Amino acid sequence: MTKKLIFFDIDGTLLDHNKQLPEKTIEAINILKEKGHTVAIATGRGPFMYEDIRASLGIDTYISYNGSFVVYQGNVIFTTPLDKRALLQLEVEGHNNNHPMMFMDHQNMRQNVENHPSIDKSIASLKLTFTPDYDPSYHAGRDLYQALFFVDQEEIKQYEGQYPEFDFVRWHPLSVDIIPAGGSKWRGIKQLIDHLNIDPSDVYAFGDGLNDVEMLENIHNSVAMGNSCSEAKQVADYVTADVDEDGLYLGIKEMGLL
């Protein structure tokens, strides 16, 4: 079999609804690696947010921050930082409206407000092994690849259209990812495909969320989880079972990779 490049989202795809790695998922990933395939992660998370998952699965190739930070076999091959001027302007406007922000580079994340219920509730849903610290000046003098903006679905409307440098991608009812305009997991994946000069027909993708839609739409061997949003299911080539029903293992098998 020709060696494949296979991308997996984390939340709702690799991890179940309790943020755990199912045993069948671990089994499938190990089989893929034994067969010589390149197993990669494509996520909106920063690299430091899933070090434990990469260590558990032995993965050193990943697309972080929705395509803004791309690593192949431990080496950074592509980055797209956020526009610093526009981000500072948005941060000031948001702060005046009681809409806090989380600054994120490849090493850490820092919030610009010490205590805020929207931050606490949304970040808690990630079940991280650490608590982000308060540092309102963390953005100064460093490249940021993503930010979290804590606004609900109505509140974000006052910012949309005002910041052409950014795309706002919702990941929680109380928060959106701020990524460079035109950024996506697919853009990062395309950088890796070009870097490796691999045939697109040998690329596979598995995901479930809104930030997976472009990835699933552009990769012809794509699988949406049974727990996916409707938009992901509509563009994927195949819809598998829910992640809690060993959907990832079944999807990998259905695609003929096991």
mmCIF file of C-alpha atoms in Angstrom:
data_model
loop_
_atom_site.group_PDB
_atom_site.id
_atom_site.type_symbol
_atom_site.label_atom_id
_atom_site.label_comp_id
_atom_site.label_asym_id
_atom_site.label_seq_id
_atom_site.Cartn_x
_atom_site.Cartn_y
_atom_site.Cartn_z
ATOM 1 C CA MET A 1 0.000 0.000 0.000
ATOM 2 C CA THR A 2 1.185 3.538 -0.813
ATOM 3 C CA LYS A 3 2.081 5.414 2.357
ATOM 4 C CA LYS A 4 -0.633 7.885 3.375
ATOM 5 C CA LEU A 5 -0.694 11.229 5.165
ATOM 6 C CA ILE A 6 -3.577 11.129 7.642
ATOM 7 C CA PHE A 7 -4.864 14.104 9.639
ATOM 8 C CA PHE A 8 -6.953 13.921 12.797
ATOM 9 C CA ASP A 9 -8.754 16.670 14.647
ATOM 10 C CA ILE A 10 -8.505 16.392 18.440
ATOM 11 C CA ASP A 11 -11.710 17.353 20.264
ATOM 12 C CA GLY A 12 -14.612 15.134 19.270
ATOM 13 C CA THR A 13 -12.407 13.083 16.939
ATOM 14 C CA LEU A 14 -9.314 11.715 18.689
ATOM 15 C CA LEU A 15 -10.754 12.580 22.103
ATOM 16 C CA ASP A 16 -14.198 11.400 23.162
ATOM 17 C CA HIS A 17 -16.807 13.579 24.842
ATOM 18 C CA ASN A 18 -14.984 13.164 28.168
ATOM 19 C CA LYS A 19 -11.692 14.309 26.593
ATOM 20 C CA GLN A 20 -10.244 10.802 26.764
ATOM 21 C CA LEU A 21 -8.481 8.719 24.116
ATOM 22 C CA PRO A 22 -10.613 5.617 23.424
ATOM 23 C CA GLU A 23 -8.713 2.332 23.455
ATOM 24 C CA LYS A 24 -9.825 1.531 19.897
ATOM 25 C CA THR A 25 -8.503 4.894 18.741
ATOM 26 C CA ILE A 26 -5.085 4.171 20.271
ATOM 27 C CA GLU A 27 -5.130 0.745 18.622
ATOM 28 C CA ALA A 28 -5.962 2.214 15.215
ATOM 29 C CA ILE A 29 -3.290 4.925 15.398
ATOM 30 C CA ASN A 30 -0.655 2.353 16.343
ATOM 31 C CA ILE A 31 -1.630 0.142 13.389
ATOM 32 C CA LEU A 32 -1.434 3.092 10.988
ATOM 33 C CA LYS A 33 2.052 3.938 12.207
ATOM 34 C CA GLU A 34 3.176 0.300 12.005
ATOM 35 C CA LYS A 35 2.086 0.303 8.358
ATOM 36 C CA GLY A 36 4.354 3.277 7.718
ATOM 37 C CA HIS A 37 1.698 5.945 7.284
ATOM 38 C CA THR A 38 2.325 9.476 8.532
ATOM 39 C CA VAL A 39 -0.185 10.217 11.285
ATOM 40 C CA ALA A 40 -0.707 13.921 11.941
ATOM 41 C CA ILE A 41 -2.896 16.170 14.071
ATOM 42 C CA ALA A 42 -4.851 19.145 12.683
ATOM 43 C CA THR A 43 -6.292 21.288 15.439
ATOM 44 C CA GLY A 44 -7.213 24.758 16.584
ATOM 45 C CA ARG A 45 -5.199 24.160 19.753
ATOM 46 C CA GLY A 46 -1.684 25.450 20.333
ATOM 47 C CA PRO A 47 1.190 22.908 20.436
ATOM 48 C CA PHE A 48 1.583 23.181 24.209
ATOM 49 C CA MET A 49 -2.091 22.294 24.708
ATOM 50 C CA TYR A 50 -1.785 18.725 23.459
ATOM 51 C CA GLU A 51 1.753 17.648 24.237
ATOM 52 C CA ASP A 52 0.345 14.762 26.268
ATOM 53 C CA ILE A 53 -1.717 13.509 23.334
ATOM 54 C CA ARG A 54 1.245 13.680 20.957
ATOM 55 C CA ALA A 55 3.376 11.819 23.492
ATOM 56 C CA SER A 56 0.719 9.148 24.056
ATOM 57 C CA LEU A 57 0.276 8.518 20.338
ATOM 58 C CA GLY A 58 3.867 9.145 19.241
ATOM 59 C CA ILE A 59 2.946 11.933 16.812
ATOM 60 C CA ASP A 60 5.488 14.585 15.747
ATOM 61 C CA THR A 61 3.686 16.105 12.741
ATOM 62 C CA TYR A 62 0.901 18.576 13.379
ATOM 63 C CA ILE A 63 -1.090 21.551 12.165
ATOM 64 C CA SER A 64 -1.723 23.911 15.089
ATOM 65 C CA TYR A 65 -3.785 27.065 15.449
ATOM 66 C CA ASN A 66 -6.033 26.246 12.497
ATOM 67 C CA GLY A 67 -3.153 26.198 10.027
ATOM 68 C CA SER A 68 -1.010 29.030 11.398
ATOM 69 C CA PHE A 69 1.757 26.836 12.867
ATOM 70 C CA VAL A 70 2.845 23.748 10.923
ATOM 71 C CA VAL A 71 5.366 21.179 12.151
ATOM 72 C CA TYR A 72 6.705 18.152 10.272
ATOM 73 C CA GLN A 73 8.607 15.526 12.252
ATOM 74 C CA GLY A 74 9.358 18.046 14.979
ATOM 75 C CA ASN A 75 10.529 20.839 12.654
ATOM 76 C CA VAL A 76 8.559 24.050 12.021
ATOM 77 C CA ILE A 77 7.952 24.447 8.273
ATOM 78 C CA PHE A 78 5.332 27.215 8.104
ATOM 79 C CA THR A 79 3.943 29.992 10.311
ATOM 80 C CA THR A 80 1.472 32.839 9.870
ATOM 81 C CA PRO A 81 1.391 35.279 12.813
ATOM 82 C CA LEU A 82 -1.578 37.540 13.545
ATOM 83 C CA ASP A 83 -1.415 41.173 12.444
ATOM 84 C CA LYS A 84 -0.103 42.922 15.558
ATOM 85 C CA ARG A 85 -1.592 46.368 14.909
ATOM 86 C CA ALA A 86 -5.083 45.062 14.211
ATOM 87 C CA LEU A 87 -4.960 42.679 17.168
ATOM 88 C CA LEU A 88 -4.046 45.472 19.570
ATOM 89 C CA GLN A 89 -6.886 47.612 18.209
ATOM 90 C CA LEU A 90 -9.355 44.743 18.653
ATOM 91 C CA GLU A 91 -8.028 43.980 22.135
ATOM 92 C CA VAL A 92 -8.587 47.588 23.241
ATOM 93 C CA GLU A 93 -12.088 47.710 21.762
ATOM 94 C CA GLY A 94 -12.971 44.372 23.302
ATOM 95 C CA HIS A 95 -11.625 45.385 26.693
ATOM 96 C CA ASN A 96 -13.819 48.499 26.633
ATOM 97 C CA ASN A 97 -16.831 46.276 25.928
ATOM 98 C CA ASN A 98 -15.975 43.728 28.640
ATOM 99 C CA HIS A 99 -14.980 41.182 26.018
ATOM 100 C CA PRO A 100 -11.659 39.678 27.168
ATOM 101 C CA MET A 101 -8.986 38.077 25.029
ATOM 102 C CA MET A 102 -6.483 35.247 25.329
ATOM 103 C CA PHE A 103 -3.099 35.742 23.629
ATOM 104 C CA MET A 104 -1.496 32.575 22.220
ATOM 105 C CA ASP A 105 1.941 31.846 20.775
ATOM 106 C CA HIS A 106 3.608 28.482 20.164
ATOM 107 C CA GLN A 107 4.659 28.161 23.802
ATOM 108 C CA ASN A 108 1.846 29.468 25.975
ATOM 109 C CA MET A 109 -1.423 31.347 26.404
ATOM 110 C CA ARG A 110 -2.131 34.374 28.596
ATOM 111 C CA GLN A 111 -5.374 36.227 29.323
ATOM 112 C CA ASN A 112 -5.742 40.000 29.456
ATOM 113 C CA VAL A 113 -8.326 39.927 32.284
ATOM 114 C CA GLU A 114 -7.637 38.236 35.609
ATOM 115 C CA ASN A 115 -11.062 36.770 36.271
ATOM 116 C CA HIS A 116 -13.936 36.529 33.851
ATOM 117 C CA PRO A 117 -16.837 34.026 33.771
ATOM 118 C CA SER A 118 -16.736 33.603 29.987
ATOM 119 C CA ILE A 119 -13.070 32.672 30.102
ATOM 120 C CA ASP A 120 -13.560 30.314 33.022
ATOM 121 C CA LYS A 121 -16.512 28.485 31.466
ATOM 122 C CA SER A 122 -15.137 28.082 27.940
ATOM 123 C CA ILE A 123 -11.579 27.170 28.925
ATOM 124 C CA ALA A 124 -12.922 24.644 31.445
ATOM 125 C CA SER A 125 -14.565 22.780 28.557
ATOM 126 C CA LEU A 126 -11.102 21.992 27.157
ATOM 127 C CA LYS A 127 -10.098 20.178 30.350
ATOM 128 C CA LEU A 128 -6.529 21.432 30.129
ATOM 129 C CA THR A 129 -3.867 20.221 32.528
ATOM 130 C CA PHE A 130 -2.922 23.822 33.380
ATOM 131 C CA THR A 131 -4.612 27.165 34.070
ATOM 132 C CA PRO A 132 -3.705 30.106 31.804
ATOM 133 C CA ASP A 133 -2.072 32.983 33.665
ATOM 134 C CA TYR A 134 -2.919 36.673 33.571
ATOM 135 C CA ASP A 135 -0.566 38.835 31.513
ATOM 136 C CA PRO A 136 -2.171 41.731 29.588
ATOM 137 C CA SER A 137 1.143 42.586 27.898
ATOM 138 C CA TYR A 138 1.921 39.079 26.637
ATOM 139 C CA HIS A 139 1.332 40.183 23.052
ATOM 140 C CA ALA A 140 4.192 42.714 23.174
ATOM 141 C CA GLY A 141 7.352 41.767 21.306
ATOM 142 C CA ARG A 142 6.284 38.288 20.247
ATOM 143 C CA ASP A 143 4.507 36.603 17.352
ATOM 144 C CA LEU A 144 1.013 35.367 18.162
ATOM 145 C CA TYR A 145 -0.548 32.697 15.981
ATOM 146 C CA GLN A 146 -4.054 32.766 17.427
ATOM 147 C CA ALA A 147 -6.124 34.566 20.017
ATOM 148 C CA LEU A 148 -9.343 33.676 21.772
ATOM 149 C CA PHE A 149 -12.004 36.359 21.904
ATOM 150 C CA PHE A 150 -14.720 35.804 24.484
ATOM 151 C CA VAL A 151 -17.948 36.927 22.851
ATOM 152 C CA ASP A 152 -21.249 35.147 22.272
ATOM 153 C CA GLN A 153 -23.007 34.758 18.930
ATOM 154 C CA GLU A 154 -24.731 38.127 19.158
ATOM 155 C CA GLU A 155 -21.774 40.074 20.546
ATOM 156 C CA ILE A 156 -19.398 39.045 17.752
ATOM 157 C CA LYS A 157 -21.558 40.812 15.172
ATOM 158 C CA GLN A 158 -20.303 44.241 16.246
ATOM 159 C CA TYR A 159 -16.738 43.240 15.307
ATOM 160 C CA GLU A 160 -17.314 41.249 12.116
ATOM 161 C CA GLY A 161 -16.408 43.230 9.017
ATOM 162 C CA GLN A 162 -14.318 45.733 10.954
ATOM 163 C CA TYR A 163 -11.173 43.613 11.022
ATOM 164 C CA PRO A 164 -10.381 42.270 7.529
ATOM 165 C CA GLU A 165 -7.041 40.996 8.846
ATOM 166 C CA PHE A 166 -8.836 38.273 10.810
ATOM 167 C CA ASP A 167 -11.315 35.437 10.537
ATOM 168 C CA PHE A 168 -13.454 34.636 13.565
ATOM 169 C CA VAL A 169 -14.156 30.924 13.982
ATOM 170 C CA ARG A 170 -16.498 29.857 16.770
ATOM 171 C CA TRP A 171 -15.354 26.958 18.933
ATOM 172 C CA HIS A 172 -17.554 27.552 22.002
ATOM 173 C CA PRO A 173 -20.846 29.413 22.603
ATOM 174 C CA LEU A 174 -18.852 32.034 24.518
ATOM 175 C CA SER A 175 -15.688 32.234 22.449
ATOM 176 C CA VAL A 176 -14.230 32.460 18.941
ATOM 177 C CA ASP A 177 -10.769 31.749 17.570
ATOM 178 C CA ILE A 178 -9.093 34.757 15.977
ATOM 179 C CA ILE A 179 -6.956 33.541 13.074
ATOM 180 C CA PRO A 180 -5.290 35.291 10.106
ATOM 181 C CA ALA A 181 -7.743 36.080 7.303
ATOM 182 C CA GLY A 182 -7.992 33.124 4.967
ATOM 183 C CA GLY A 183 -6.414 30.856 7.541
ATOM 184 C CA SER A 184 -7.664 27.330 8.060
ATOM 185 C CA LYS A 185 -6.504 23.840 8.813
ATOM 186 C CA TRP A 186 -6.661 23.209 5.084
ATOM 187 C CA ARG A 187 -4.198 26.038 4.341
ATOM 188 C CA GLY A 188 -1.718 24.546 6.795
ATOM 189 C CA ILE A 189 -2.259 21.072 5.390
ATOM 190 C CA LYS A 190 -1.705 22.375 1.857
ATOM 191 C CA GLN A 191 1.650 23.768 2.988
ATOM 192 C CA LEU A 192 2.644 20.325 4.275
ATOM 193 C CA ILE A 193 1.382 18.553 1.139
ATOM 194 C CA ASP A 194 3.491 20.897 -1.001
ATOM 195 C CA HIS A 195 6.482 20.506 1.325
ATOM 196 C CA LEU A 196 6.340 16.720 0.996
ATOM 197 C CA ASN A 197 5.307 16.788 -2.674
ATOM 198 C CA ILE A 198 2.724 14.131 -1.873
ATOM 199 C CA ASP A 199 -0.149 13.134 -4.159
ATOM 200 C CA PRO A 200 -3.406 14.630 -2.779
ATOM 201 C CA SER A 201 -5.099 11.275 -3.340
ATOM 202 C CA ASP A 202 -2.876 9.859 -0.584
ATOM 203 C CA VAL A 203 -4.125 12.372 2.002
ATOM 204 C CA TYR A 204 -6.922 11.612 4.492
ATOM 205 C CA ALA A 205 -8.699 13.729 7.096
ATOM 206 C CA PHE A 206 -11.009 13.097 10.053
ATOM 207 C CA GLY A 207 -12.895 15.840 11.910
ATOM 208 C CA ASP A 208 -16.135 17.043 13.417
ATOM 209 C CA GLY A 209 -16.232 20.828 13.904
ATOM 210 C CA LEU A 210 -16.788 24.051 12.010
ATOM 211 C CA ASN A 211 -13.046 24.586 11.769
ATOM 212 C CA ASP A 212 -12.782 21.191 10.021
ATOM 213 C CA VAL A 213 -15.189 22.021 7.196
ATOM 214 C CA GLU A 214 -12.643 23.426 4.718
ATOM 215 C CA MET A 215 -10.271 20.556 5.495
ATOM 216 C CA LEU A 216 -12.958 17.933 4.919
ATOM 217 C CA GLU A 217 -14.187 19.676 1.793
ATOM 218 C CA ASN A 218 -10.775 19.889 0.119
ATOM 219 C CA ILE A 219 -9.388 16.493 1.079
ATOM 220 C CA HIS A 220 -11.034 13.841 -1.056
ATOM 221 C CA ASN A 221 -10.634 11.049 1.499
ATOM 222 C CA SER A 222 -12.497 12.781 4.317
ATOM 223 C CA VAL A 223 -14.523 11.428 7.221
ATOM 224 C CA ALA A 224 -16.869 13.336 9.515
ATOM 225 C CA MET A 225 -17.580 11.930 12.952
ATOM 226 C CA GLY A 226 -21.142 10.972 13.834
ATOM 227 C CA ASN A 227 -21.082 13.756 16.420
ATOM 228 C CA SER A 228 -20.046 16.326 13.791
ATOM 229 C CA CYS A 229 -21.795 19.603 13.097
ATOM 230 C CA SER A 230 -24.117 19.445 10.086
ATOM 231 C CA GLU A 231 -21.739 21.556 7.983
ATOM 232 C CA ALA A 232 -18.943 18.998 8.407
ATOM 233 C CA LYS A 233 -21.226 16.091 7.552
ATOM 234 C CA GLN A 234 -22.411 17.818 4.390
ATOM 235 C CA VAL A 235 -18.941 18.150 2.865
ATOM 236 C CA ALA A 236 -17.267 14.927 4.044
ATOM 237 C CA ASP A 237 -17.003 11.878 1.809
ATOM 238 C CA TYR A 238 -18.128 9.590 4.613
ATOM 239 C CA VAL A 239 -19.845 9.951 7.981
ATOM 240 C CA THR A 240 -18.857 7.466 10.657
ATOM 241 C CA ALA A 241 -20.326 6.738 14.093
ATOM 242 C CA ASP A 242 -20.136 8.960 17.166
ATOM 243 C CA VAL A 243 -16.697 9.264 18.765
ATOM 244 C CA ASP A 244 -18.091 7.581 21.893
ATOM 245 C CA GLU A 245 -19.137 4.593 19.758
ATOM 246 C CA ASP A 246 -15.609 3.971 18.427
ATOM 247 C CA GLY A 247 -16.485 6.109 15.426
ATOM 248 C CA LEU A 248 -12.885 6.989 14.639
ATOM 249 C CA TYR A 249 -11.748 3.366 14.578
ATOM 250 C CA LEU A 250 -14.718 2.447 12.379
ATOM 251 C CA GLY A 251 -14.094 5.368 10.045
ATOM 252 C CA ILE A 252 -10.427 4.471 9.627
ATOM 253 C CA LYS A 253 -11.461 0.905 8.866
ATOM 254 C CA GLU A 254 -14.154 1.993 6.424
ATOM 255 C CA MET A 255 -11.564 4.010 4.473
ATOM 256 C CA GLY A 256 -9.529 0.824 4.002
ATOM 257 C CA LEU A 257 -6.596 1.974 6.130
ATOM 258 C CA LEU A 258 -6.666 -0.883 8.646
#
